[in-house]
Amino acid sequence: MKAILIEEHTKRLYIGTAPNPVCGEDDLIVRVKATSLNRADLLQREGNYPPPKGASEILGLEIAGIVEQVGNRVTDWEIGDRVFALLPGGGYAEKVVVPGKMALKIPDSLSFSEAAAIPEAFLTAYLNLVLLGELKEKEFVLIHAGASGVGTAAIQIAKEIGATIIVTAGSKEKLDYCLNLGADFAINYKDGDFSDKMMEITQNHGVDLILDFVGASFWQYNLDSISIDGRWILIGTLGGSEVNHVNIGLFLSKRIKYMGSTLRSRTPEFKIELTQAFKQFGIKGLEIGTIKPVIDKVYNWTDVEKAHMRMKENRNIGKIVLEID
Ligand SMILES: NC(=O)c1ccc[n+]([C@@H]2O[C@H](COP(=O)([O-])OP(=O)(O)OC[C@H]3O[C@@H](n4cnc5c(N)ncnc54)[C@H](OP(=O)(O)O)[C@@H]3O)[C@@H](O)[C@H]2O)c1
């Protein structure tokens, strides 16, 4: 099959050939129609984020496509079904192998490109806001990188829950987009310390939950913004991972729960459970359009370099999709 590969020395991406995936008894082989980009792809390409053991070396954490082969023990899918799924790798290719239980049916109202923009962003947001963060109605949630793929999904999930949503982003265009999508407050982090604004918005309560993509550069501001009994979930380190001064006293006095969370390294069993839990929570909303994938731009996969550059330059609002022909 054809797949996007990484040239060893230059790290350039090109369409080459790779072995076809093998269908296990519980698996599907899916003919990929669309995949989408994740920040992790940029890191993996540079050799800084190796795939988990046993996963494909090919980039790509999510796909939408058509079932082409069905494993012997799979009973709920047929050849020709339209499916979308989270992957541990391998999405930048003509074909992928997916455990049957990890696949979801694409709602009739959605195209392949729209469906490919859902799994990683929505499952990450759902895992961290709902299952780990236990976000509740009327709580204050602070979502950093609000216009990112995961951020745009998180805004919509927090809205479904009925939380008050505060986002940060780095431009007026992105802040306006987040407000239109359902955020209640939007703050430009480039203006500096945002903790006073958090106290103003929350009337000195502080934010109950922080979805933190940024890490070190926001460390102190987050610490000053969080409420007593606040939950703070680190899912990325876009702003660095080394913090010089840590006042653990505030963790004690505010009774903060600080959690690190990664999705890719979870077991297939965990990902299947997560997929099924999200199906209960979100598939109806996706069908009727109350929640929707936010697509920044769709490229043909021959333009993968342009697509990666757009993400690297922080220009996207929502997901960048690659169509595969
Ligand atoms: N742990 C997990 O399971 C998991 C799963 C999926 C994604 N992630 C992480 O979630 C983050 C978002 O992923 P994505 O694919 O949705 O990203 P994305 O669409 O590429 O968006 C990332 C955005 O973050 C903002 N940003 C970049 N550097 C920043 C900095 N130093 N300080 C503040 N904001 C910064 C930029 O927007 P502005 O213009 O607003 O600065 C950028 O457009 C990444 O860190 C990714 O690794 C984690």
Short mmCIF file of C-alpha atoms and ligand atoms in Angstrom, two decimals:
data_model
loop_
_atom_site.label_atom_id
_atom_site.label_comp_id
_atom_site.label_asym_id
_atom_site.label_seq_id
_atom_site.Cartn_x
_atom_site.Cartn_y
_atom_site.Cartn_z
CA MET A 1 0.00 0.00 0.00
CA LYS A 2 0.98 3.66 -0.28
CA ALA A 3 1.77 5.53 2.93
CA ILE A 4 3.41 8.76 4.03
CA LEU A 5 6.92 7.92 5.20
CA ILE A 6 9.70 9.94 6.86
CA GLU A 7 13.02 10.29 5.05
CA GLU A 8 15.60 9.22 7.60
CA HIS A 9 18.14 12.05 7.38
CA THR A 10 16.16 15.06 6.19
CA LYS A 11 12.91 14.15 8.07
CA ARG A 12 11.06 15.10 4.88
CA LEU A 13 7.67 13.44 4.39
CA TYR A 14 7.00 11.57 1.13
CA ILE A 15 4.51 9.06 -0.23
CA GLY A 16 6.21 5.67 -0.44
CA THR A 17 5.22 2.05 -0.05
CA ALA A 18 4.71 0.07 3.17
CA PRO A 19 3.48 -3.47 3.90
CA ASN A 20 -0.30 -3.91 4.04
CA PRO A 21 -1.64 -4.20 7.62
CA VAL A 22 -2.65 -7.69 8.75
CA CYS A 23 -6.22 -8.38 9.92
CA GLY A 24 -6.43 -10.18 13.28
CA GLU A 25 -9.52 -12.16 14.28
CA ASP A 26 -11.01 -9.21 16.19
CA ASP A 27 -9.92 -6.56 13.69
CA LEU A 28 -11.05 -4.64 10.66
CA ILE A 29 -8.99 -3.49 7.72
CA VAL A 30 -10.17 -0.03 6.81
CA ARG A 31 -9.54 1.70 3.49
CA VAL A 32 -8.60 5.18 4.71
CA LYS A 33 -10.43 8.12 3.12
CA ALA A 34 -9.19 10.80 5.53
CA THR A 35 -6.85 11.21 8.48
CA SER A 36 -6.03 14.31 10.49
CA LEU A 37 -3.00 15.92 12.05
CA ASN A 38 -2.06 16.02 15.69
CA ARG A 39 0.70 17.88 17.45
CA ALA A 40 2.15 14.46 18.30
CA ASP A 41 2.79 13.88 14.57
CA LEU A 42 5.19 16.84 14.49
CA LEU A 43 7.09 15.45 17.48
CA GLN A 44 7.16 11.86 16.13
CA ARG A 45 8.43 13.07 12.76
CA GLU A 46 11.42 14.69 14.49
CA GLY A 47 12.12 11.49 16.42
CA ASN A 48 10.89 12.92 19.73
CA TYR A 49 7.75 10.84 20.26
CA PRO A 50 8.25 7.17 19.35
CA PRO A 51 5.07 5.12 18.85
CA PRO A 52 4.07 2.79 21.70
CA LYS A 53 5.35 -0.80 21.55
CA GLY A 54 3.62 -2.81 18.82
CA ALA A 55 2.09 0.24 17.09
CA SER A 56 2.72 1.14 13.45
CA GLU A 57 5.74 3.38 12.82
CA ILE A 58 3.65 5.31 10.29
CA LEU A 59 2.29 8.67 11.51
CA GLY A 60 -1.42 9.18 12.14
CA LEU A 61 -3.58 8.77 15.24
CA GLU A 62 -7.05 8.74 13.69
CA ILE A 63 -8.87 7.90 10.49
CA ALA A 64 -12.20 7.67 8.74
CA GLY A 65 -12.81 5.22 5.94
CA ILE A 66 -14.57 2.16 4.57
CA VAL A 67 -14.34 -1.37 6.01
CA GLU A 68 -12.53 -3.55 3.48
CA GLN A 69 -11.97 -6.75 5.49
CA VAL A 70 -13.57 -8.15 8.65
CA GLY A 71 -11.83 -10.47 11.16
CA ASN A 72 -13.35 -13.93 11.84
CA ARG A 73 -14.61 -13.06 15.32
CA VAL A 74 -16.07 -9.64 14.43
CA THR A 75 -19.87 -9.72 14.29
CA ASP A 76 -20.95 -6.09 14.28
CA TRP A 77 -19.28 -4.75 11.10
CA GLU A 78 -19.59 -5.54 7.40
CA ILE A 79 -17.50 -4.79 4.35
CA GLY A 80 -18.51 -1.37 3.04
CA ASP A 81 -19.43 0.17 6.45
CA ARG A 82 -18.31 3.78 7.00
CA VAL A 83 -16.25 3.94 10.21
CA PHE A 84 -13.96 6.27 12.13
CA ALA A 85 -11.47 5.37 14.84
CA LEU A 86 -8.64 6.33 17.14
CA LEU A 87 -5.30 4.64 16.36
CA PRO A 88 -1.97 4.22 18.17
CA GLY A 89 -0.36 5.02 14.78
CA GLY A 90 -0.58 4.21 11.08
CA GLY A 91 -3.26 6.64 9.88
CA TYR A 92 -1.21 8.36 7.13
CA ALA A 93 -1.73 5.36 4.83
CA GLU A 94 -4.14 3.81 2.37
CA LYS A 95 -5.11 1.04 4.81
CA VAL A 96 -5.10 0.55 8.58
CA VAL A 97 -5.93 -2.21 11.01
CA VAL A 98 -8.45 -1.27 13.72
CA PRO A 99 -9.88 -3.46 16.52
CA GLY A 100 -13.57 -3.89 15.64
CA LYS A 101 -14.63 -2.58 19.06
CA MET A 102 -12.62 0.61 18.59
CA ALA A 103 -14.46 1.60 15.42
CA LEU A 104 -17.50 3.89 15.45
CA LYS A 105 -20.10 4.26 12.71
CA ILE A 106 -19.85 7.59 10.90
CA PRO A 107 -23.14 9.47 11.29
CA ASP A 108 -24.83 9.89 7.87
CA SER A 109 -24.63 13.66 8.26
CA LEU A 110 -20.82 13.66 8.40
CA SER A 111 -18.25 13.38 5.59
CA PHE A 112 -15.09 11.29 5.91
CA SER A 113 -13.06 14.46 6.48
CA GLU A 114 -15.36 15.58 9.29
CA ALA A 115 -15.31 12.14 10.91
CA ALA A 116 -11.51 11.96 10.74
CA ALA A 117 -11.35 15.17 12.76
CA ILE A 118 -13.20 13.66 15.73
CA PRO A 119 -11.42 10.77 17.52
CA GLU A 120 -8.20 12.17 19.01
CA ALA A 121 -9.58 15.61 19.87
CA PHE A 122 -12.92 14.48 21.30
CA LEU A 123 -11.64 11.38 23.11
CA THR A 124 -8.79 13.36 24.69
CA ALA A 125 -11.16 16.11 25.76
CA TYR A 126 -13.76 13.63 27.04
CA LEU A 127 -11.19 11.57 28.96
CA ASN A 128 -9.68 14.57 30.68
CA LEU A 129 -12.70 16.79 31.30
CA VAL A 130 -15.25 14.12 32.13
CA LEU A 131 -13.60 10.89 33.30
CA LEU A 132 -10.49 12.28 35.02
CA GLY A 133 -11.51 15.90 35.62
CA GLU A 134 -15.05 15.09 36.78
CA LEU A 135 -16.27 18.43 35.45
CA LYS A 136 -19.71 19.35 36.70
CA GLU A 137 -22.46 21.75 35.72
CA LYS A 138 -21.80 25.37 36.78
CA GLU A 139 -18.12 24.72 37.60
CA PHE A 140 -15.45 26.97 36.10
CA VAL A 141 -13.18 25.24 33.61
CA LEU A 142 -10.05 26.84 32.17
CA ILE A 143 -9.12 25.44 28.75
CA HIS A 144 -5.76 26.57 27.40
CA ALA A 145 -5.00 26.54 23.65
CA GLY A 146 -8.75 26.99 23.19
CA ALA A 147 -8.55 27.06 19.39
CA SER A 148 -6.45 23.89 19.09
CA GLY A 149 -7.96 20.64 17.84
CA VAL A 150 -8.36 19.35 21.40
CA GLY A 151 -9.36 22.80 22.70
CA THR A 152 -12.27 23.18 20.25
CA ALA A 153 -13.55 19.72 21.24
CA ALA A 154 -13.12 20.53 24.95
CA ILE A 155 -15.17 23.74 24.64
CA GLN A 156 -18.07 21.79 23.15
CA ILE A 157 -17.92 18.99 25.73
CA ALA A 158 -17.74 21.47 28.62
CA LYS A 159 -20.74 23.30 27.10
CA GLU A 160 -22.74 20.04 27.00
CA ILE A 161 -21.97 19.59 30.71
CA GLY A 162 -23.09 23.14 31.50
CA ALA A 163 -19.80 24.43 32.91
CA THR A 164 -18.64 28.04 32.67
CA ILE A 165 -15.84 28.00 30.13
CA ILE A 166 -12.78 30.23 30.14
CA VAL A 167 -10.24 29.79 27.35
CA THR A 168 -6.85 31.21 26.53
CA ALA A 169 -5.44 31.61 23.04
CA GLY A 170 -2.85 33.76 21.31
CA SER A 171 -4.80 35.94 18.83
CA LYS A 172 -8.05 37.89 18.57
CA GLU A 173 -9.21 35.68 15.70
CA LYS A 174 -8.79 32.56 17.84
CA LEU A 175 -10.42 34.15 20.91
CA ASP A 176 -13.45 35.24 18.85
CA TYR A 177 -13.73 31.76 17.38
CA CYS A 178 -13.76 30.19 20.85
CA LEU A 179 -16.47 32.60 22.04
CA ASN A 180 -18.63 31.73 19.01
CA LEU A 181 -18.14 28.06 19.72
CA GLY A 182 -19.46 28.38 23.26
CA ALA A 183 -16.71 29.72 25.53
CA ASP A 184 -17.99 32.24 28.07
CA PHE A 185 -14.72 34.15 28.49
CA ALA A 186 -11.63 34.29 26.27
CA ILE A 187 -8.26 35.69 27.30
CA ASN A 188 -5.15 36.42 25.27
CA TYR A 189 -2.31 34.76 27.16
CA LYS A 190 0.16 36.98 25.33
CA ASP A 191 -1.00 39.83 27.62
CA GLY A 192 0.84 38.06 30.49
CA ASP A 193 -0.30 36.82 33.90
CA PHE A 194 -3.96 35.82 33.54
CA SER A 195 -4.59 34.86 37.17
CA ASP A 196 -6.12 38.22 38.19
CA LYS A 197 -8.62 37.88 35.35
CA MET A 198 -9.49 34.38 36.55
CA MET A 199 -10.18 35.69 40.03
CA GLU A 200 -12.30 38.51 38.60
CA ILE A 201 -14.36 36.15 36.40
CA THR A 202 -14.85 33.59 39.16
CA GLN A 203 -15.43 36.25 41.86
CA ASN A 204 -12.39 35.00 43.77
CA HIS A 205 -13.50 31.37 43.70
CA GLY A 206 -10.79 30.31 41.23
CA VAL A 207 -11.17 27.79 38.42
CA ASP A 208 -12.33 24.29 39.40
CA LEU A 209 -10.61 22.48 36.55
CA ILE A 210 -7.66 23.36 34.31
CA LEU A 211 -7.01 21.54 31.02
CA ASP A 212 -3.33 22.37 30.66
CA PHE A 213 -1.58 21.92 27.31
CA VAL A 214 1.16 24.34 28.17
CA GLY A 215 2.99 23.34 31.36
CA ALA A 216 5.98 25.35 32.55
CA SER A 217 5.35 28.81 31.08
CA PHE A 218 1.84 28.95 32.64
CA TRP A 219 2.79 27.16 35.87
CA GLN A 220 2.56 30.03 38.33
CA TYR A 221 -0.47 31.62 36.64
CA ASN A 222 -2.32 28.29 36.81
CA LEU A 223 -1.36 27.80 40.44
CA ASP A 224 -2.68 31.27 41.27
CA SER A 225 -5.87 30.69 39.25
CA ILE A 226 -6.98 27.34 40.61
CA SER A 227 -9.67 27.04 43.29
CA ILE A 228 -9.58 25.13 46.54
CA ASP A 229 -10.15 21.45 45.68
CA GLY A 230 -9.29 22.31 42.06
CA ARG A 231 -8.26 19.64 39.55
CA TRP A 232 -5.40 20.41 37.17
CA ILE A 233 -4.69 18.03 34.32
CA LEU A 234 -1.47 18.31 32.32
CA ILE A 235 -1.83 16.91 28.81
CA GLY A 236 0.90 18.77 26.95
CA THR A 237 4.05 20.80 27.49
CA LEU A 238 3.89 23.33 24.66
CA GLY A 239 5.41 25.93 27.02
CA GLY A 240 8.15 23.68 28.42
CA SER A 241 8.43 21.01 31.06
CA GLU A 242 10.91 22.43 33.58
CA VAL A 243 9.61 24.66 36.36
CA ASN A 244 12.20 26.55 38.39
CA HIS A 245 10.33 27.34 41.58
CA VAL A 246 7.50 25.17 42.85
CA ASN A 247 5.56 26.21 45.93
CA ILE A 248 4.18 22.87 47.11
CA GLY A 249 2.61 24.69 50.06
CA LEU A 250 -0.13 25.98 47.76
CA PHE A 251 -0.84 22.43 46.58
CA LEU A 252 -1.43 21.54 50.20
CA SER A 253 -3.44 24.56 51.26
CA LYS A 254 -5.61 24.54 48.13
CA ARG A 255 -5.95 20.72 48.20
CA ILE A 256 -5.07 20.63 44.49
CA LYS A 257 -5.26 17.40 42.49
CA TYR A 258 -2.53 17.53 39.83
CA MET A 259 -2.65 14.81 37.16
CA GLY A 260 -0.62 13.94 34.09
CA SER A 261 -2.57 12.25 31.33
CA THR A 262 -1.66 10.68 27.98
CA LEU A 263 -4.03 8.85 25.67
CA ARG A 264 -1.73 7.25 23.13
CA SER A 265 0.10 5.04 25.61
CA ARG A 266 -3.10 3.60 27.12
CA THR A 267 -3.93 -0.07 26.50
CA PRO A 268 -6.26 -1.05 23.64
CA GLU A 269 -8.78 -2.21 26.28
CA PHE A 270 -8.77 1.25 27.89
CA LYS A 271 -9.20 2.94 24.51
CA ILE A 272 -12.12 0.65 23.64
CA GLU A 273 -13.86 1.50 26.93
CA LEU A 274 -13.18 5.19 26.38
CA THR A 275 -14.55 5.01 22.81
CA GLN A 276 -17.72 3.28 24.01
CA ALA A 277 -18.17 5.80 26.86
CA PHE A 278 -17.76 8.69 24.42
CA LYS A 279 -20.25 7.02 22.08
CA GLN A 280 -22.86 7.16 24.86
CA PHE A 281 -22.01 10.78 25.64
CA GLY A 282 -21.49 12.31 22.23
CA ILE A 283 -22.65 10.37 19.19
CA LYS A 284 -26.21 11.73 19.34
CA GLY A 285 -24.86 15.29 19.49
CA LEU A 286 -22.62 14.58 16.50
CA GLU A 287 -25.59 13.14 14.58
CA ILE A 288 -27.83 16.13 15.16
CA GLY A 289 -25.05 18.71 14.99
CA THR A 290 -25.14 20.07 18.55
CA ILE A 291 -21.47 19.08 18.74
CA LYS A 292 -19.33 19.14 15.65
CA PRO A 293 -15.76 18.63 14.57
CA VAL A 294 -14.05 21.95 13.88
CA ILE A 295 -12.10 21.77 10.65
CA ASP A 296 -9.44 24.32 9.90
CA LYS A 297 -8.36 23.13 6.45
CA VAL A 298 -8.51 20.02 4.30
CA TYR A 299 -5.46 19.06 2.21
CA ASN A 300 -4.87 16.23 -0.21
CA TRP A 301 -2.24 13.97 1.35
CA THR A 302 0.25 14.94 -1.37
CA ASP A 303 0.33 18.33 0.42
CA VAL A 304 1.25 16.84 3.80
CA GLU A 305 4.31 19.13 4.12
CA LYS A 306 2.10 22.24 3.78
CA ALA A 307 -0.32 20.78 6.34
CA HIS A 308 2.47 20.13 8.86
CA MET A 309 3.86 23.63 8.34
CA ARG A 310 0.46 25.18 9.06
CA MET A 311 0.29 23.34 12.40
CA LYS A 312 3.92 24.07 13.25
CA GLU A 313 3.27 27.78 12.73
CA ASN A 314 0.23 27.65 15.10
CA ARG A 315 -2.04 28.90 12.30
CA ASN A 316 -4.84 26.34 12.61
CA ILE A 317 -8.17 26.80 14.36
CA GLY A 318 -9.40 23.25 14.95
CA LYS A 319 -8.25 20.26 12.96
CA ILE A 320 -6.15 19.95 9.81
CA VAL A 321 -7.33 17.04 7.67
CA LEU A 322 -5.57 15.01 4.97
CA GLU A 323 -7.73 13.36 2.31
CA ILE A 324 -6.28 10.13 0.99
CA ASP A 325 -7.00 8.97 -2.56
N1 LIG B 1 -1.97 13.92 26.64
C1 LIG B 1 -2.76 13.55 25.66
O1 LIG B 1 -3.39 12.49 25.72
C2 LIG B 1 -2.91 14.42 24.47
C3 LIG B 1 -3.73 14.04 23.39
C4 LIG B 1 -3.88 14.91 22.32
C5 LIG B 1 -3.20 16.13 22.32
N2 LIG B 1 -2.39 16.44 23.37
C6 LIG B 1 -1.68 17.71 23.44
O2 LIG B 1 -2.64 18.74 23.37
C7 LIG B 1 -2.07 19.88 22.77
C8 LIG B 1 -2.96 20.32 21.65
O3 LIG B 1 -2.91 19.38 20.61
P1 LIG B 1 -3.59 19.67 19.21
O4 LIG B 1 -3.19 18.59 18.28
O5 LIG B 1 -5.02 19.95 19.44
O6 LIG B 1 -2.80 21.03 18.85
P2 LIG B 1 -2.97 22.13 17.76
O7 LIG B 1 -4.28 22.06 17.08
O8 LIG B 1 -1.72 22.12 16.95
O9 LIG B 1 -2.97 23.49 18.63
C9 LIG B 1 -1.95 23.84 19.48
C10 LIG B 1 -2.09 25.34 19.80
O10 LIG B 1 -1.45 25.58 21.05
C11 LIG B 1 -1.06 26.94 21.12
N3 LIG B 1 0.32 27.02 21.61
C12 LIG B 1 1.44 26.58 21.00
N4 LIG B 1 2.52 26.84 21.74
C13 LIG B 1 2.07 27.47 22.86
C14 LIG B 1 2.71 28.00 24.03
N5 LIG B 1 4.04 27.92 24.19
N6 LIG B 1 1.94 28.58 24.97
C15 LIG B 1 0.59 28.65 24.82
N7 LIG B 1 -0.08 28.18 23.73
C16 LIG B 1 0.67 27.59 22.78
C17 LIG B 1 -1.14 27.51 19.69
O11 LIG B 1 -2.27 28.37 19.62
P3 LIG B 1 -2.15 29.94 20.01
O12 LIG B 1 -2.11 30.67 18.69
O13 LIG B 1 -3.40 30.18 20.78
O14 LIG B 1 -0.89 30.13 20.80
C18 LIG B 1 -1.37 26.26 18.84
O15 LIG B 1 -2.10 26.53 17.65
C19 LIG B 1 -0.66 19.49 22.35
O16 LIG B 1 0.23 19.88 23.36
C20 LIG B 1 -0.76 17.98 22.28
O17 LIG B 1 0.50 17.37 22.44
C21 LIG B 1 -2.25 15.62 24.42
#
